[in-house]
XYZ file of N, CA and C in Angstrom:
810
model
N 53.369 53.472 33.650
C 54.637 53.102 34.795
C 54.733 51.665 34.735
N 56.005 50.941 33.835
C 55.847 50.107 33.762
C 57.400 49.024 34.496
N 57.364 48.389 35.665
C 57.609 47.530 36.946
C 58.016 46.182 36.251
N 59.232 45.570 36.277
C 59.775 44.621 36.168
C 59.214 43.835 38.105
N 59.265 42.868 37.884
C 59.073 41.680 38.763
C 59.776 40.616 39.325
N 61.098 40.697 39.941
C 61.839 39.451 40.149
C 62.431 39.265 41.529
N 62.407 37.975 41.378
C 62.379 37.069 42.967
C 63.069 35.844 43.064
N 63.439 35.864 44.315
C 63.929 34.776 44.497
C 63.346 33.235 44.219
N 63.820 32.692 43.425
C 63.287 31.570 43.411
C 63.377 30.350 43.586
N 64.734 30.035 44.727
C 64.586 29.032 45.818
C 62.797 29.043 46.970
N 63.514 30.394 47.034
C 62.476 31.028 48.176
C 60.778 31.423 47.937
N 60.239 31.866 46.761
C 58.986 31.802 46.233
C 58.527 30.689 45.506
N 57.995 29.548 46.059
C 57.663 28.406 44.418
C 56.719 28.419 44.028
N 56.733 27.994 43.200
C 56.237 27.980 41.968
C 55.794 29.671 41.665
N 56.753 30.784 42.031
C 55.912 32.286 41.772
C 54.266 32.700 42.542
N 54.255 32.178 43.104
C 53.450 32.490 44.001
C 53.165 33.577 44.115
N 54.713 34.244 44.946
C 54.616 35.266 45.690
C 55.075 36.218 44.586
N 55.912 36.153 43.508
C 55.553 37.303 42.155
C 54.404 36.901 41.518
N 53.324 36.310 41.378
C 52.289 36.503 41.091
C 51.325 37.227 41.637
N 51.288 36.936 42.280
C 50.297 37.766 43.641
C 50.301 38.914 43.726
N 51.699 39.435 44.037
C 52.188 40.794 43.117
C 51.603 41.528 41.806
N 52.230 40.613 41.061
C 51.959 40.953 39.282
C 50.366 41.242 39.599
N 49.292 40.879 40.546
C 48.032 40.359 40.368
C 47.589 42.497 40.974
N 48.564 42.965 42.105
C 48.307 43.804 42.740
C 48.404 45.006 41.608
N 49.344 44.424 40.612
C 49.843 45.767 39.653
C 48.842 46.019 38.822
N 48.406 44.788 37.898
C 46.879 44.174 37.044
C 45.826 44.797 37.851
N 45.536 44.783 38.727
C 44.363 45.413 39.567
C 44.222 47.714 39.977
N 45.899 47.052 39.680
C 46.147 48.698 39.874
C 46.626 49.915 38.395
N 46.363 49.121 37.772
C 46.146 49.595 35.681
C 48.373 50.239 35.667
N 49.096 48.662 36.228
C 50.646 48.754 36.318
C 50.543 47.984 34.939
N 51.974 48.598 33.382
C 52.316 47.389 33.331
C 53.762 46.711 33.858
N 53.564 45.508 33.735
C 54.772 44.529 34.396
C 55.204 43.520 33.803
N 55.964 42.827 34.211
C 56.246 42.088 33.789
C 57.315 40.834 34.162
N 57.272 39.561 34.596
C 58.086 39.053 35.629
C 59.228 38.471 35.044
N 60.130 38.700 35.622
C 61.647 38.420 35.291
C 62.204 36.855 35.403
N 63.191 36.823 34.605
C 63.497 35.267 35.004
C 64.828 35.734 35.474
N 65.460 36.626 34.925
C 67.381 37.340 35.057
C 67.548 38.419 34.810
N 67.834 38.909 34.705
C 68.388 40.854 34.397
C 69.360 40.686 33.401
N 68.693 39.852 32.210
C 69.349 40.253 30.902
C 68.556 41.211 30.273
N 67.497 41.363 30.386
C 66.437 42.518 29.929
C 65.870 43.770 31.410
N 66.410 44.651 31.227
C 66.282 45.958 32.331
C 65.225 46.640 31.499
N 65.576 46.986 30.342
C 65.136 48.102 28.821
C 63.550 48.648 29.318
N 63.445 49.859 29.643
C 61.819 50.075 29.114
C 61.515 49.910 30.552
N 62.217 49.532 31.781
C 61.654 49.482 32.939
C 61.928 51.012 33.593
N 60.536 50.943 34.674
C 60.896 52.480 35.507
C 61.129 52.109 36.619
N 60.986 50.804 37.099
C 61.214 50.081 38.723
C 61.082 48.845 39.139
N 62.001 48.514 39.296
C 62.532 46.734 39.317
C 61.739 46.408 40.690
N 60.643 45.654 40.992
C 61.046 45.249 41.982
C 61.202 44.093 42.539
N 62.164 43.815 43.987
C 62.845 42.612 44.293
C 62.584 42.096 45.379
N 61.748 40.864 44.878
C 61.257 39.975 46.200
C 62.328 39.122 46.801
N 62.775 39.330 48.082
C 63.589 38.617 48.883
C 63.660 39.024 49.785
N 65.403 38.597 50.409
C 65.984 39.346 51.171
C 67.286 39.850 50.856
N 67.838 40.321 51.968
C 69.203 41.268 51.411
C 70.547 40.278 50.559
N 70.402 39.154 50.844
C 71.376 38.648 49.789
C 70.137 38.370 47.989
N 69.398 38.647 47.729
C 68.655 38.475 46.814
C 69.331 39.480 46.073
N 68.675 41.046 46.836
C 68.676 42.454 46.543
C 70.972 42.967 46.443
N 71.981 42.468 46.623
C 72.827 42.333 46.274
C 73.351 41.769 45.412
N 72.655 40.260 45.018
C 73.192 39.943 43.958
C 72.605 40.413 42.232
N 71.711 41.126 42.440
C 70.964 42.090 41.443
C 71.435 43.456 41.263
N 71.859 44.342 42.362
C 71.739 45.135 42.663
C 72.771 45.571 41.049
N 73.991 45.117 41.119
C 75.330 45.997 40.067
C 74.460 46.214 38.649
N 73.238 45.043 38.089
C 72.660 44.848 37.350
C 71.686 46.100 36.484
N 70.982 46.283 38.228
C 70.073 47.425 38.612
C 70.791 48.849 38.116
N 72.387 48.804 38.831
C 72.919 50.261 38.527
C 72.922 50.296 37.218
N 73.853 49.246 36.938
C 74.188 49.568 35.322
C 73.022 50.113 34.588
N 71.943 49.408 34.971
C 70.449 49.976 33.625
C 70.318 51.340 34.062
N 70.229 51.877 35.645
C 69.921 52.619 35.717
C 67.975 52.784 36.415
N 67.641 51.696 36.686
C 66.707 51.292 37.258
C 66.554 50.801 38.561
N 65.711 52.057 38.936
C 65.947 52.066 40.771
C 64.884 50.508 41.439
N 65.494 50.511 42.782
C 64.918 49.186 42.985
C 64.160 48.885 43.875
N 62.755 48.544 44.012
C 61.402 49.101 45.026
C 61.918 47.143 46.265
N 62.541 47.261 47.096
C 62.331 45.920 47.840
C 61.845 45.407 48.571
N 60.902 44.319 48.128
C 59.751 43.775 49.500
C 60.469 42.734 49.962
N 60.301 42.314 51.270
C 60.941 41.756 51.649
C 60.829 40.270 51.793
N 61.295 39.283 51.884
C 60.693 37.862 51.862
C 61.740 37.287 52.663
N 62.332 37.436 53.446
C 63.667 37.272 54.199
C 62.981 37.304 55.838
N 64.553 37.875 56.215
C 64.627 37.246 57.681
C 64.397 39.229 58.072
N 65.859 39.800 58.673
C 66.351 40.503 58.777
C 65.704 41.980 57.813
N 66.607 41.615 56.444
C 66.009 42.632 55.674
C 66.430 44.165 55.961
N 67.673 44.423 55.575
C 68.084 45.940 55.864
C 68.060 46.289 54.923
N 68.225 45.920 53.724
C 68.131 46.632 52.290
C 66.147 47.102 51.855
N 65.422 45.869 52.510
C 63.781 45.918 51.722
C 63.769 47.322 52.152
N 62.886 47.512 51.783
C 62.122 48.810 52.382
C 60.517 48.158 52.505
N 60.046 46.968 51.669
C 58.179 46.974 52.285
C 58.142 45.458 52.918
N 57.488 45.530 53.943
C 56.471 44.203 53.713
C 56.085 43.584 52.434
N 55.377 42.582 52.595
C 54.654 41.680 51.408
C 53.595 42.747 51.445
N 52.869 42.054 52.982
C 51.515 42.829 52.785
C 51.803 44.241 52.824
N 52.616 44.839 52.416
C 52.639 46.263 52.261
C 52.833 46.611 51.044
N 52.685 46.202 49.808
C 53.048 45.916 48.449
C 52.050 46.803 48.116
N 50.821 46.880 48.136
C 49.583 47.054 47.516
C 49.397 48.449 48.206
N 49.856 48.840 49.301
C 49.939 50.582 49.435
C 50.748 51.250 49.065
N 51.789 50.316 48.763
C 53.146 50.997 48.313
C 53.108 51.793 46.762
N 52.054 50.729 46.174
C 51.472 51.013 44.243
C 50.703 51.987 44.183
N 49.910 52.259 45.536
C 49.313 53.449 45.758
C 49.736 54.677 45.759
N 50.951 54.379 46.943
C 51.781 55.877 47.008
C 52.860 55.783 45.246
N 52.834 55.173 44.996
C 54.144 54.929 43.501
C 52.770 55.635 42.633
N 51.735 54.982 42.664
C 50.913 55.582 41.516
C 50.469 57.271 41.720
N 50.302 57.814 42.760
C 49.931 58.755 43.005
C 51.305 59.956 43.514
N 52.556 59.157 42.837
C 53.838 59.973 42.640
C 54.701 60.098 44.360
N 53.510 59.472 44.991
C 54.348 59.936 46.796
C 55.857 59.004 47.456
N 56.553 59.117 46.094
C 57.729 58.182 46.378
C 58.541 59.021 46.306
N 60.096 59.014 46.715
C 61.562 58.992 45.804
C 62.088 58.055 45.808
N 63.527 58.635 45.466
C 64.463 57.534 45.384
C 66.242 57.779 45.928
N 66.233 57.245 46.858
C 67.666 57.093 47.738
C 68.637 56.189 47.130
N 69.615 57.274 46.555
C 71.364 57.122 46.274
C 72.079 56.340 47.399
N 72.421 55.308 46.805
C 73.521 54.651 47.589
C 75.174 54.563 46.608
N 76.322 54.966 47.449
C 77.849 54.356 46.772
C 77.466 53.213 46.709
N 78.446 52.955 45.803
C 78.783 51.524 45.391
C 80.496 51.681 45.183
N 81.118 49.822 45.442
C 82.523 50.398 45.274
C 82.952 49.049 44.045
N 84.153 49.835 44.017
C 84.839 48.766 42.648
C 85.906 48.419 43.236
N 86.080 46.830 43.371
C 86.767 46.100 43.972
C 87.959 45.317 42.848
N 88.767 45.676 42.754
C 90.343 45.269 41.887
C 91.097 43.957 42.455
N 90.803 42.779 41.731
C 91.156 41.437 42.203
C 91.788 40.893 40.781
N 93.769 40.498 40.664
C 94.151 40.298 39.607
C 93.777 40.506 38.639
N 92.981 42.069 37.892
C 93.162 43.108 37.551
C 91.563 42.647 36.863
N 90.860 41.871 37.664
C 89.419 41.605 37.296
C 88.765 42.784 38.303
N 87.481 43.572 37.686
C 87.106 44.819 38.656
C 85.355 44.124 39.205
N 85.446 43.722 40.346
C 83.973 43.320 41.209
C 83.569 44.878 41.554
N 81.949 44.984 41.359
C 81.026 46.033 41.831
C 80.470 45.606 43.128
N 81.216 46.532 44.284
C 80.172 45.820 45.419
C 79.311 47.146 46.172
N 77.705 46.469 46.943
C 77.127 47.652 47.003
C 77.234 47.437 49.111
N 78.052 46.079 48.952
C 78.069 45.609 50.443
C 79.731 46.313 51.079
N 80.308 45.020 50.746
C 81.576 44.861 51.450
C 82.506 44.539 50.783
N 83.986 44.468 50.776
C 84.504 43.357 50.371
C 85.082 42.930 51.599
N 85.651 41.236 51.839
C 85.831 40.542 53.425
C 87.568 39.900 52.646
N 88.439 39.876 53.237
C 89.655 38.864 53.172
C 89.791 38.280 54.699
N 89.935 37.319 54.016
C 89.872 36.418 55.684
C 90.898 34.614 55.703
N 91.121 34.173 56.574
C 91.422 33.551 56.607
C 90.873 32.191 56.259
N 90.586 30.831 56.119
C 89.799 29.860 55.771
C 90.335 28.609 56.999
N 91.595 28.671 57.424
C 92.178 27.659 58.109
C 91.840 28.273 59.551
N 91.544 27.076 60.646
C 91.650 28.107 61.883
C 92.769 27.948 62.469
N 93.704 27.312 62.515
C 94.928 26.948 62.650
C 95.652 28.064 61.995
N 95.380 28.594 61.753
C 96.715 29.878 61.083
C 96.046 31.559 61.197
N 96.879 32.052 61.052
C 96.821 33.889 60.799
C 96.856 34.546 59.628
N 95.922 35.154 59.557
C 95.960 35.515 58.097
C 96.972 37.531 58.370
N 97.887 37.605 58.338
C 98.663 39.394 57.968
C 98.695 39.719 57.164
N 97.735 40.797 57.077
C 97.311 41.901 56.243
C 97.605 43.717 55.805
N 98.161 43.758 54.999
C 98.501 45.115 54.751
C 97.883 45.873 54.782
N 97.243 47.230 54.967
C 96.641 48.203 54.206
C 97.251 49.467 54.432
N 96.899 50.268 52.871
C 97.295 51.459 52.969
C 96.578 52.250 52.345
N 96.741 53.233 52.300
C 95.478 54.827 51.738
C 96.638 55.559 51.258
N 96.307 55.875 49.744
C 97.015 57.201 49.190
C 98.804 56.634 49.288
N 98.860 55.210 49.396
C 100.138 54.400 49.893
C 100.954 54.397 50.871
N 100.406 55.087 51.813
C 100.689 55.185 53.406
C 100.068 54.366 53.833
N 101.118 53.293 54.408
C 100.236 51.926 55.656
C 99.578 52.777 56.801
N 98.541 52.336 56.902
C 97.470 52.232 57.914
C 98.121 51.381 58.891
N 98.184 50.248 58.662
C 98.782 49.094 59.826
C 98.679 47.641 59.016
N 99.404 46.817 59.707
C 99.371 45.660 59.796
C 98.672 44.390 60.570
N 97.357 43.937 59.837
C 96.629 42.910 60.757
C 96.886 41.966 61.052
N 97.231 41.384 61.917
C 97.273 39.851 62.354
C 95.775 39.412 62.977
N 95.389 38.775 62.304
C 94.260 37.504 62.977
C 93.515 36.980 61.734
N 91.979 37.610 61.886
C 91.727 36.408 61.154
C 90.500 37.357 59.872
N 91.524 38.396 59.273
C 90.875 39.167 57.952
C 90.466 40.355 58.618
N 90.297 41.034 57.340
C 89.754 42.340 57.249
C 88.264 42.799 56.915
N 87.553 43.411 56.413
C 86.420 43.749 55.960
C 86.506 45.775 55.599
N 86.712 45.514 54.139
C 86.230 47.602 54.005
C 84.565 47.060 53.546
N 83.735 48.078 54.189
C 82.595 48.650 53.792
C 82.070 49.778 53.297
N 81.020 49.273 52.676
C 79.879 50.994 52.062
C 79.485 51.202 53.344
N 78.947 52.348 53.381
C 77.838 53.071 54.661
C 76.504 51.654 54.666
N 76.186 51.316 53.173
C 75.157 50.322 53.098
C 76.039 48.992 53.832
N 76.672 49.133 53.725
C 77.194 47.510 53.911
C 77.433 47.741 55.371
N 78.019 49.118 56.009
C 78.093 48.995 57.356
C 77.289 48.601 58.321
N 75.705 48.347 58.081
C 75.233 47.834 58.690
C 75.194 45.574 58.868
N 76.045 44.907 57.886
C 75.917 44.203 58.638
C 77.490 43.421 59.283
N 78.431 42.633 57.974
C 79.539 42.160 58.779
C 80.114 42.981 59.772
N 80.161 44.020 58.923
C 81.557 45.502 59.615
C 80.484 45.832 61.064
N 79.258 45.457 61.212
C 78.887 46.093 62.526
C 78.661 44.772 63.496
N 78.994 43.945 63.173
C 78.925 42.526 63.887
C 79.954 42.313 64.401
N 81.294 42.758 64.125
C 82.918 42.478 63.972
C 82.910 44.235 64.586
N 82.387 45.378 65.251
C 82.696 45.743 66.256
C 82.650 47.664 65.438
N 82.421 46.960 64.346
C 82.581 48.394 63.412
C 81.536 49.343 63.181
N 81.434 50.920 62.843
C 80.369 51.892 63.000
C 79.304 52.179 62.319
N 77.893 52.266 62.757
C 76.573 52.694 61.309
C 76.968 53.686 61.249
N 77.257 53.601 59.682
C 76.996 55.041 58.499
C 76.538 55.225 58.233
N 75.855 56.483 57.849
C 74.528 56.690 57.592
C 74.358 57.011 55.685
N 73.606 56.366 55.399
C 73.854 56.200 53.437
C 74.134 57.594 53.050
N 73.891 58.959 54.041
C 74.488 60.165 53.199
C 75.485 60.581 53.111
N 75.870 59.446 54.220
C 77.421 59.599 54.082
C 78.256 58.640 53.273
N 79.072 59.632 52.389
C 80.254 58.916 51.123
C 81.613 58.594 52.024
N 81.464 57.274 51.925
C 83.081 56.728 53.018
C 83.053 55.489 52.632
N 83.895 54.801 53.524
C 84.400 53.454 53.630
C 84.759 52.812 55.167
N 84.264 51.777 55.538
C 84.982 51.385 56.755
C 85.935 50.384 56.750
N 86.859 50.599 57.481
C 88.068 49.381 57.411
C 87.766 48.847 58.623
N 87.070 47.483 58.805
C 86.681 46.895 60.137
C 88.260 45.549 60.159
N 88.953 45.832 61.246
C 89.583 44.362 60.855
C 89.148 43.721 61.863
N 89.162 41.908 61.709
C 88.384 40.930 62.573
C 89.605 40.444 63.280
N 89.271 40.247 64.691
C 89.514 39.370 65.747
C 91.259 39.753 65.209
N 91.784 41.019 65.601
C 92.932 40.513 65.677
C 93.650 40.830 67.147
N 95.099 40.289 66.693
C 96.346 40.391 68.139
C 96.438 41.657 68.181
N 95.804 42.211 68.807
C 96.105 43.567 69.438
C 95.608 44.769 70.636
N 95.843 45.590 71.359
C 95.331 46.081 72.521
C 94.801 47.363 71.675
N 95.011 47.592 70.455
C 94.826 49.123 70.291
C 94.480 48.825 68.978
N 93.509 48.293 68.529
C 92.401 47.846 67.215
C 91.408 48.901 67.287
N 91.146 49.678 66.195
C 89.899 50.320 66.083
C 89.588 50.096 64.630
N 88.527 50.135 64.023
C 87.864 50.270 62.654
C 88.377 51.830 62.384
N 88.481 52.357 61.082
C 88.594 53.578 60.726
C 87.909 54.177 58.954
N 87.622 55.089 59.307
C 86.489 55.686 58.124
C 87.253 56.447 57.471
N 87.367 55.946 55.987
C 88.259 57.189 54.852
C 86.967 57.785 54.243
N 87.499 58.845 53.398
C 86.504 59.469 52.486
C 86.679 58.186 51.209
N 85.402 59.012 50.254
C 85.475 58.031 48.971
C 86.174 58.638 48.180
N 86.764 59.926 48.413
C 87.627 60.425 47.475
C 88.847 59.107 47.429
N 89.258 58.433 48.728
C 90.822 57.399 48.645
C 90.584 56.705 48.767
N 91.279 55.624 47.943
C 91.458 54.613 47.988
C 92.645 53.610 48.643
N 92.127 52.361 49.361
C 92.629 51.612 49.612
C 93.152 50.208 49.105
N 94.415 49.938 49.829
C 94.888 48.965 49.029
C 95.525 48.023 50.161
N 94.747 46.460 49.748
C 94.832 45.684 50.688
C 95.523 44.809 50.043
N 97.070 44.614 51.105
C 97.799 43.140 50.409
C 98.546 42.437 51.315
N 97.759 40.998 50.938
C 98.085 39.707 51.775
C 99.581 39.657 52.004
N 99.953 39.027 53.577
C 101.386 39.067 53.799
C 101.783 37.904 54.501
N 100.521 37.007 54.733
C 100.366 36.199 55.142
C 101.631 34.750 54.422
N 102.366 34.067 55.065
C 103.376 32.820 54.472
C 102.561 31.739 53.997
N 101.265 31.745 54.336
C 100.501 30.427 53.192
C 99.543 31.255 52.666
N 98.741 30.357 51.551
C 97.413 31.116 50.360
C 96.197 30.285 50.877
N 96.331 30.519 52.598
C 94.907 30.295 52.882
C 94.211 31.707 52.900
N 93.847 32.435 52.359
C 93.159 33.695 52.426
C 92.171 33.079 51.267
N 90.714 33.940 51.142
C 90.039 34.190 49.972
C 89.502 35.734 50.758
N 88.901 35.760 49.190
C 88.210 37.032 49.342
C 86.817 37.088 48.901
N 85.720 37.562 49.318
C 84.150 37.697 49.448
C 83.696 38.915 49.317
N 82.736 39.121 48.294
C 82.176 40.666 47.664
C 81.043 40.294 48.138
N 80.575 41.148 49.036
C 78.372 40.727 49.221
C 78.376 39.475 49.462
N 79.469 38.679 50.144
C 78.709 37.240 50.380
C 79.633 36.135 49.096
N 80.177 36.993 48.330
C 80.605 35.866 47.087
C 81.488 35.538 47.523
N 82.178 34.794 47.084
C 83.270 33.830 47.231
C 83.718 34.138 45.585
N 85.074 35.147 45.750
C 85.488 35.765 44.198
C 87.185 35.889 44.134
N 87.918 34.906 44.932
C 89.038 34.228 44.919
C 89.489 33.601 46.226
N 90.171 32.746 45.666
C 91.157 31.429 47.126
C 92.940 31.555 46.624
N 92.951 31.286 47.723
C 94.046 30.942 47.802
C 95.046 32.440 47.440
N 94.465 33.262 48.375
C 95.919 34.467 47.831
C 96.694 34.457 48.382
N 97.831 34.394 47.191
C 99.170 34.338 47.920
C 100.388 35.164 48.491
N 101.269 35.182 48.846
C 101.564 36.523 49.657
C 102.046 37.345 48.765
N 102.070 38.687 48.965
C 101.807 39.640 47.608
C 100.604 40.420 47.024
N 99.618 39.295 47.184
C 98.718 39.872 46.366
C 97.886 40.900 46.639
N 97.252 41.762 45.610
C 96.917 43.129 46.496
C 95.514 43.133 46.108
N 94.572 44.123 46.737
C 93.221 44.243 46.177
C 92.883 45.406 46.509
N 92.439 46.509 45.185
C 92.282 47.729 45.064
C 91.111 48.042 45.289
N 90.368 48.868 46.836
C 89.434 49.053 46.963
C 88.940 51.179 46.092
N 88.141 51.209 45.225
C 88.127 52.318 45.291
C 86.338 52.970 45.469
N 85.721 53.731 45.391
C 84.697 54.467 44.823
C 83.918 54.247 43.354
N 82.709 53.276 43.161
C 82.721 53.096 42.010
C 81.858 54.686 41.049
N 81.634 54.291 39.763
C 80.968 55.341 39.219
C 79.665 54.920 38.930
N 79.474 53.448 39.541
C 77.802 53.237 39.866
C 77.129 53.509 40.987
N 76.284 54.012 40.943
C 75.222 54.238 42.012
C 73.861 52.999 42.112
N 73.681 52.383 42.770
C 72.183 52.095 42.695
C 71.081 53.053 43.769
N 69.566 52.885 43.290
C 68.923 53.931 43.816
C 67.605 52.665 43.807
N 66.700 53.019 45.223
C 65.948 52.331 46.228
C 64.262 53.793 46.201
N 63.712 52.746 45.865
C 62.372 53.777 46.212
C 62.361 53.223 47.180
N 61.556 54.651 47.783
C 61.274 54.770 48.965
C 59.754 55.509 49.008
N 58.603 54.806 49.538
C 57.306 54.808 49.785
C 57.143 55.272 50.978
N 57.860 54.776 52.129
C 57.360 54.823 53.872
C 57.819 56.022 54.399
N 57.519 56.489 55.019
C 57.959 57.768 56.097
C 58.832 57.659 57.302
N 59.372 56.309 56.844
C 60.587 55.759 58.229
C 61.823 56.232 57.575
N 62.441 56.435 58.765
C 64.138 56.696 57.968
C 65.118 56.127 58.541
N 66.390 56.545 58.141
C 67.134 55.233 58.188
C 66.986 54.728 59.251
N 67.220 55.783 60.328
C 67.425 55.697 61.934
C 66.102 55.100 62.593
N 65.236 54.886 61.751
C 63.289 54.382 62.644
C 63.856 52.991 61.637
N 64.436 52.377 60.713
C 64.454 51.386 60.175
C 65.193 50.714 61.139
N 66.307 51.021 61.243
C 67.733 50.458 62.653
C 67.237 50.578 63.633
N 66.651 50.908 63.889
C 65.813 50.656 65.435
C 64.927 49.878 65.335
N 64.400 49.355 64.525
C 63.094 48.073 64.269
C 63.970 47.043 64.163
N 64.850 46.703 62.864
C 65.694 46.202 62.735
C 66.732 45.404 63.951
N 67.067 46.458 64.611
C 68.426 45.769 65.567
C 67.826 45.668 66.949
N 66.644 46.764 67.123
C 66.410 46.706 68.898
C 65.685 45.576 69.036
N 64.525 45.733 67.872
C 63.036 45.322 68.432
C 63.420 44.111 68.120
N 64.530 43.768 66.958
C 64.703 42.436 66.388
C 65.590 41.713 68.101
N 66.265 42.233 68.413
C 67.118 41.924 69.391
C 66.357 41.588 70.656
N 65.209 42.251 70.842
C 64.409 42.274 72.319
C 63.354 41.051 71.673
N 62.394 40.646 70.387
C 61.953 39.914 70.177
C 63.012 38.147 70.351
N 63.689 38.277 69.933
C 64.609 37.030 69.979
C 64.749 36.958 71.815
N 65.124 37.928 72.518
C 65.347 37.839 73.876
C 64.234 37.303 74.879
N 62.505 37.281 74.229
C 60.842 37.234 74.743
C 60.851 35.720 73.971
């Protein structure tokens, strides 16, 4: 089995963690190579990614296009997308060598802005930049108006993204087995505001109605459009791409959420 090892070099000084994991691979008889970028994933069976959620989000599109599943190793803080910690890597290799692992598919979405298509695992955020103005945004599904949101903006997330910014903004947690989108308004001026859940067979249209051009769009934390003018439209739909994550442990999605959210919150209070 051939493994590629990719690390967030800004957090892995002198590739110390990558080389330590490479040593584990060599000790267990795996072919491996340390990657400097995502330009050549050909021939890999598993892509080992060392970092936090941001690192994974930055490379998941490349992994999806190459059809290489990701084994995510946490080198960040919360790590909702990560499967194991650094100290668990040797045991994970043992499970992989014995065939005791599976892959979990996660849906992605295409976001079309000004004719350019971006692929997203987590979310699209349309948000005002100035604090002294209000964003006004129409959201439609299948051509029908869902609502006009006046406030800070809106988020559309996948089930994977439902545990991120959307959750912090009052959105629901979706199981990764559900194929759907979540629309979560941000700080809107309304007494009846609620998130929406849409089928992945539907597409959403976000249209900026603000008088000024103070709205920007972010996809998985990356700014992709600024100064969106009145009438600017963003289309969100299910992508043909999916990304697979290697699962080597017995902990379920719900167990991970309990550990990451409840226990982490209790730890901070302590």
